Coordinates of N, CA and C in Angstrom, one line a residue:
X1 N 111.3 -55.2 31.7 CA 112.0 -56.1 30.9 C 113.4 -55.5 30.5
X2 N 113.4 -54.3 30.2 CA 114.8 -53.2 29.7 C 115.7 -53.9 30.7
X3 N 114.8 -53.3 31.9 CA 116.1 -53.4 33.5 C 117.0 -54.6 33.7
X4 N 115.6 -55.8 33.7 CA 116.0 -57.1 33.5 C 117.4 -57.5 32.6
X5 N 117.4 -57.4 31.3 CA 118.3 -57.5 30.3 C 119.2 -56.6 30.9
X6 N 119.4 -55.1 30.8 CA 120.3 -54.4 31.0 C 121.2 -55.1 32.7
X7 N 120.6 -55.6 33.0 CA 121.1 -56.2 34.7 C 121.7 -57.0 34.0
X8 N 121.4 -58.5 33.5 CA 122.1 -59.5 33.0 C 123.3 -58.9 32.0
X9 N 123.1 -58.3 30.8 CA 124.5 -58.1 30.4 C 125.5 -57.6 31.3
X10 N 125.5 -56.5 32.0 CA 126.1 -55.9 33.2 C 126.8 -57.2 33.6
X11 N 125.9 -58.4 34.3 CA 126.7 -59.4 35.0 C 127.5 -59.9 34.5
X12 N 127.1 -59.9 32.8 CA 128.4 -60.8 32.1 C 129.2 -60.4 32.4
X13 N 129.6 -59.0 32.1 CA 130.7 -58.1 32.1 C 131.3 -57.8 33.0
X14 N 130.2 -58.2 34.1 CA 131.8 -58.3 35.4 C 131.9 -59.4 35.8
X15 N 131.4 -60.7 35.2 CA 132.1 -62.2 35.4 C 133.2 -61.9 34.3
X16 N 133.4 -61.4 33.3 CA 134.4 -61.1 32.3 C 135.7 -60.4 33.1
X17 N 135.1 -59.3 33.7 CA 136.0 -58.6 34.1 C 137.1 -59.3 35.4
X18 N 136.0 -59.8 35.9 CA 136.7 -60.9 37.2 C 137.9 -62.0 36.8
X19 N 137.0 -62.4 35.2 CA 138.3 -63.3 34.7 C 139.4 -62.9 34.6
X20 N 139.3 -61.6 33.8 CA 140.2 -60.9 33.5 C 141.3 -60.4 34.4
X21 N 140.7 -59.9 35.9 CA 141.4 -60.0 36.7 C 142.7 -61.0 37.5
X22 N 141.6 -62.7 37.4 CA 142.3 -63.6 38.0 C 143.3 -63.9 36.4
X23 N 143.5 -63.6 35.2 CA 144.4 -64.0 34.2 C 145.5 -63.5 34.6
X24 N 145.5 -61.8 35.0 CA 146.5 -61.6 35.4 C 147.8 -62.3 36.3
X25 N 147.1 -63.2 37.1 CA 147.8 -63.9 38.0 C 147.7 -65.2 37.7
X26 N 147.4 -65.7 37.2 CA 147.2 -67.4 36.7 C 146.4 -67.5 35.2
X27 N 147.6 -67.3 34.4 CA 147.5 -67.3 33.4 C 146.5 -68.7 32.3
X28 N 146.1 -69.8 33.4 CA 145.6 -70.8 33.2 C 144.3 -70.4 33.3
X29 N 143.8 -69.1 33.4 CA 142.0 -68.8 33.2 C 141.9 -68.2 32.3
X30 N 143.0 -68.0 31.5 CA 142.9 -67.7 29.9 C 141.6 -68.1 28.7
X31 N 142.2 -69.1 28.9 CA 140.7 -69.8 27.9 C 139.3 -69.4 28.3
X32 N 139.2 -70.1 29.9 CA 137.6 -69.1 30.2 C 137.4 -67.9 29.9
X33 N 138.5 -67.1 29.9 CA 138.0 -65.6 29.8 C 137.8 -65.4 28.0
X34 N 138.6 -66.1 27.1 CA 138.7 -66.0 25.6 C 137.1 -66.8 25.4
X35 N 137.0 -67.4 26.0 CA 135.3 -68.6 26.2 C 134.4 -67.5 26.0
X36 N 134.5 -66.5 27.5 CA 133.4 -65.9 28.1 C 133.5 -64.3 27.0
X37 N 134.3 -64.3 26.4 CA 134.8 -63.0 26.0 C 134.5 -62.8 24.1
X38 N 134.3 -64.4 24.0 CA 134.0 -64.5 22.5 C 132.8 -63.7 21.6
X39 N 131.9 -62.9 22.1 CA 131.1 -62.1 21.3 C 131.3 -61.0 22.7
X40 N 132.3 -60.5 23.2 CA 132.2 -59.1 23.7 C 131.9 -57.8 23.4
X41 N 132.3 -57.4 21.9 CA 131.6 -56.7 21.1 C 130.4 -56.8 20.5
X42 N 129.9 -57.6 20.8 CA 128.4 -57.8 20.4 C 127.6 -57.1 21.3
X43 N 128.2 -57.7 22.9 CA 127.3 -57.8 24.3 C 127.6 -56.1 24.7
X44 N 128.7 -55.6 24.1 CA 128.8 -54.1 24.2 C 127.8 -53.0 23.5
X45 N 127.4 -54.0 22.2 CA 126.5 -53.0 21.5 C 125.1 -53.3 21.8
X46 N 124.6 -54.4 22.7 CA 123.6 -54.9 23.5 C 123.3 -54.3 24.4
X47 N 124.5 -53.9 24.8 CA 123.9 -52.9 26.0 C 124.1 -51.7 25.9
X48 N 124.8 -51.0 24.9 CA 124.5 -49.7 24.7 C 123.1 -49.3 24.2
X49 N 122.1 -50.0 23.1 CA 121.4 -50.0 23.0 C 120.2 -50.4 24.4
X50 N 120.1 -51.2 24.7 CA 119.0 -51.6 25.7 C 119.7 -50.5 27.1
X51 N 120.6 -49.9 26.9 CA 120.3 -48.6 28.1 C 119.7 -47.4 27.7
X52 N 120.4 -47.2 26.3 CA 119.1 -45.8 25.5 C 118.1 -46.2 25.6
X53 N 117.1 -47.6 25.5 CA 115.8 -48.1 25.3 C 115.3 -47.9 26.5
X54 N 116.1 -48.5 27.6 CA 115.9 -48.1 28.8 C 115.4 -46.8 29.3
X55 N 116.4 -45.7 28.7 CA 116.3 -44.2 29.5 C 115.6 -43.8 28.7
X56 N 115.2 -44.4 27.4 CA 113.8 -43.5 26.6 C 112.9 -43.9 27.4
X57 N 113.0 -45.1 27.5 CA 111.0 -45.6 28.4 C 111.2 -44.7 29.9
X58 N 112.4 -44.5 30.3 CA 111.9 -43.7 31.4 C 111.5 -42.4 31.3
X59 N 112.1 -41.8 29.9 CA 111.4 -40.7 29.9 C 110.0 -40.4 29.6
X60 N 110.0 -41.2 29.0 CA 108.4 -41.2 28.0 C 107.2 -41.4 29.5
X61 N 108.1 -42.1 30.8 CA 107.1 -42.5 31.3 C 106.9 -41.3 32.9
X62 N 107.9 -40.4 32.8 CA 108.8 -39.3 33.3 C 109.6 -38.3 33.0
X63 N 109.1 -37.5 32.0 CA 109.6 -36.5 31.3 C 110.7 -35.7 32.2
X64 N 110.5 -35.5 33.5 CA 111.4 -34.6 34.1 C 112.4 -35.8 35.0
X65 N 112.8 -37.1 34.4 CA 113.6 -38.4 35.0 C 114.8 -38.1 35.1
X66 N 115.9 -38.1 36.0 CA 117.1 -38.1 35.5 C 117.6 -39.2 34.8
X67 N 118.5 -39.1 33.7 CA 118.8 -40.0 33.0 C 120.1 -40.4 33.4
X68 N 120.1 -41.8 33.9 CA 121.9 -42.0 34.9 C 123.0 -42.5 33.7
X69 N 123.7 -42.4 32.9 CA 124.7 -43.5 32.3 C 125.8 -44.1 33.1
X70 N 125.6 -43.7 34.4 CA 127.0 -44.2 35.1 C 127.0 -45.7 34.8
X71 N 125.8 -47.0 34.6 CA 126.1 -48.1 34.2 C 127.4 -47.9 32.8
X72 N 126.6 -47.4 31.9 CA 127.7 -47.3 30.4 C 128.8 -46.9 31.0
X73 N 129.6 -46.1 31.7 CA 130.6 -45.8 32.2 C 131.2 -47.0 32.8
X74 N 130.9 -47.6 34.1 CA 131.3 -48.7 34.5 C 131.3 -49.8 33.3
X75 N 130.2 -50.2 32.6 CA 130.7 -51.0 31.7 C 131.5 -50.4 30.8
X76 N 132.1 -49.5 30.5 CA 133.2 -49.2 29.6 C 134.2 -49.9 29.9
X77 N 134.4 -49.2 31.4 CA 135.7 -49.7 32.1 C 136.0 -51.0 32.3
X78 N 135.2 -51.6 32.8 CA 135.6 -53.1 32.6 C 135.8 -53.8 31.0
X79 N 134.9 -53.2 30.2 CA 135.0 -53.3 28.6 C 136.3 -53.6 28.3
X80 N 137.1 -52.4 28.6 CA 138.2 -51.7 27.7 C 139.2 -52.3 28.9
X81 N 139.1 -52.9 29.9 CA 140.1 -54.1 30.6 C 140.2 -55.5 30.2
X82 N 139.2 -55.8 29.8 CA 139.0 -57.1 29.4 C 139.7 -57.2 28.2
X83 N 139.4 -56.2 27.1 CA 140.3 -56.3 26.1 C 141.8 -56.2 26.3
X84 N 141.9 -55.4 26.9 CA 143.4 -55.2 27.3 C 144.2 -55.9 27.4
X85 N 143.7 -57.3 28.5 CA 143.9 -58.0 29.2 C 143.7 -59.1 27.7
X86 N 143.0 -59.2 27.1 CA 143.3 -60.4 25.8 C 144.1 -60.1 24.7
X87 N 144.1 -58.7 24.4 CA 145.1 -58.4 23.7 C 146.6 -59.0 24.4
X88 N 147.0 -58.1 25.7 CA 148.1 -58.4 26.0 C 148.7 -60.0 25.8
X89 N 147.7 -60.6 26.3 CA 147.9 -62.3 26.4 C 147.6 -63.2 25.2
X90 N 146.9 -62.3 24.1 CA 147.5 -62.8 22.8 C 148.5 -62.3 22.5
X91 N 149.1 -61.2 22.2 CA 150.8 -60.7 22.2 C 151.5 -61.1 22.6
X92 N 151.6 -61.9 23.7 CA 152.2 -62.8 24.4 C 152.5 -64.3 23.7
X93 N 151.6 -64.4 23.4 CA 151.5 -66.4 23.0 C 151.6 -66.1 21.9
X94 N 151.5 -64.9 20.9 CA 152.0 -65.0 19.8 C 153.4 -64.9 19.6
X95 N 154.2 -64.5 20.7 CA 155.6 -63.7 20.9 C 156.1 -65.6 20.8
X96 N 155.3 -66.3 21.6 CA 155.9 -67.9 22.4 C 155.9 -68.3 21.3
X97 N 154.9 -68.1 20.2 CA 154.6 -69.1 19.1 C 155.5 -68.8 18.4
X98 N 156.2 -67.3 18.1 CA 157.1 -67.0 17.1 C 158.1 -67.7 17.3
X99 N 158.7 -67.5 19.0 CA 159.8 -67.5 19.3 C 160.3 -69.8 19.3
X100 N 159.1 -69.9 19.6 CA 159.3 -71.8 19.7 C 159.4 -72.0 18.0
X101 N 158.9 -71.7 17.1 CA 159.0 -72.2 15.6 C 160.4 -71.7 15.1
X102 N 161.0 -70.5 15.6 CA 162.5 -70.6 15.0 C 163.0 -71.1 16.0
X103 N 162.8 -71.7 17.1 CA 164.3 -72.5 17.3 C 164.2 -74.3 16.4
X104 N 165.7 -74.1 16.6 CA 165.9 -75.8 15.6 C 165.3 -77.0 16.1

């Protein structure tokens, strides 16, 4: 059941990252990505937790188990893109929003 769950958040996070990708270039997949991206911090702490639950049950069930985090790694990285990537593009539309309300 761990693997299960730990599999599906993982996916989210690189349908997120994928968005994030194509925003770069067509800035019209914005919304989906801010859609898909709306509890990202949550689905981060989701899965940090259900991979320690994970690599405890493997120990408990395998004391001498190697314990892998290279998932937490890869999900960092796409993590800390995604954000990047909505930061930037809200600094952006906030720049548009400033700049359209002072003109006359």
């Amino acid at each position: 059941m761990l693997e299960g769950k730990r599999d599906v958040i993982f996916a989210r996070m690189q349908r997120m990252f994928d968005t994030a990708i194509q925003v770069e270039s067509d800035s019209s997949k914005l919304p989906s990505l801010l859609s898909q991206a709306s509890n990202i911090d949550t689905l981060r702490k989701e899965f940090e937790l259900n991979l320690d639950l994970f690599n405890e049950a493997q120990l408990m069930l395998n004391p001498k188990a190697m314990i892998n985090y290279q998932s937490w790694t890869s999900f960092e990285e796409m993590f800390c893109y995604v954000k990047q990537i909505m930061e930037r593009h809200s600094n952006v539309d906030n720049t548009s929003s400033e700049n359209d309300s002072a003109r006359p």
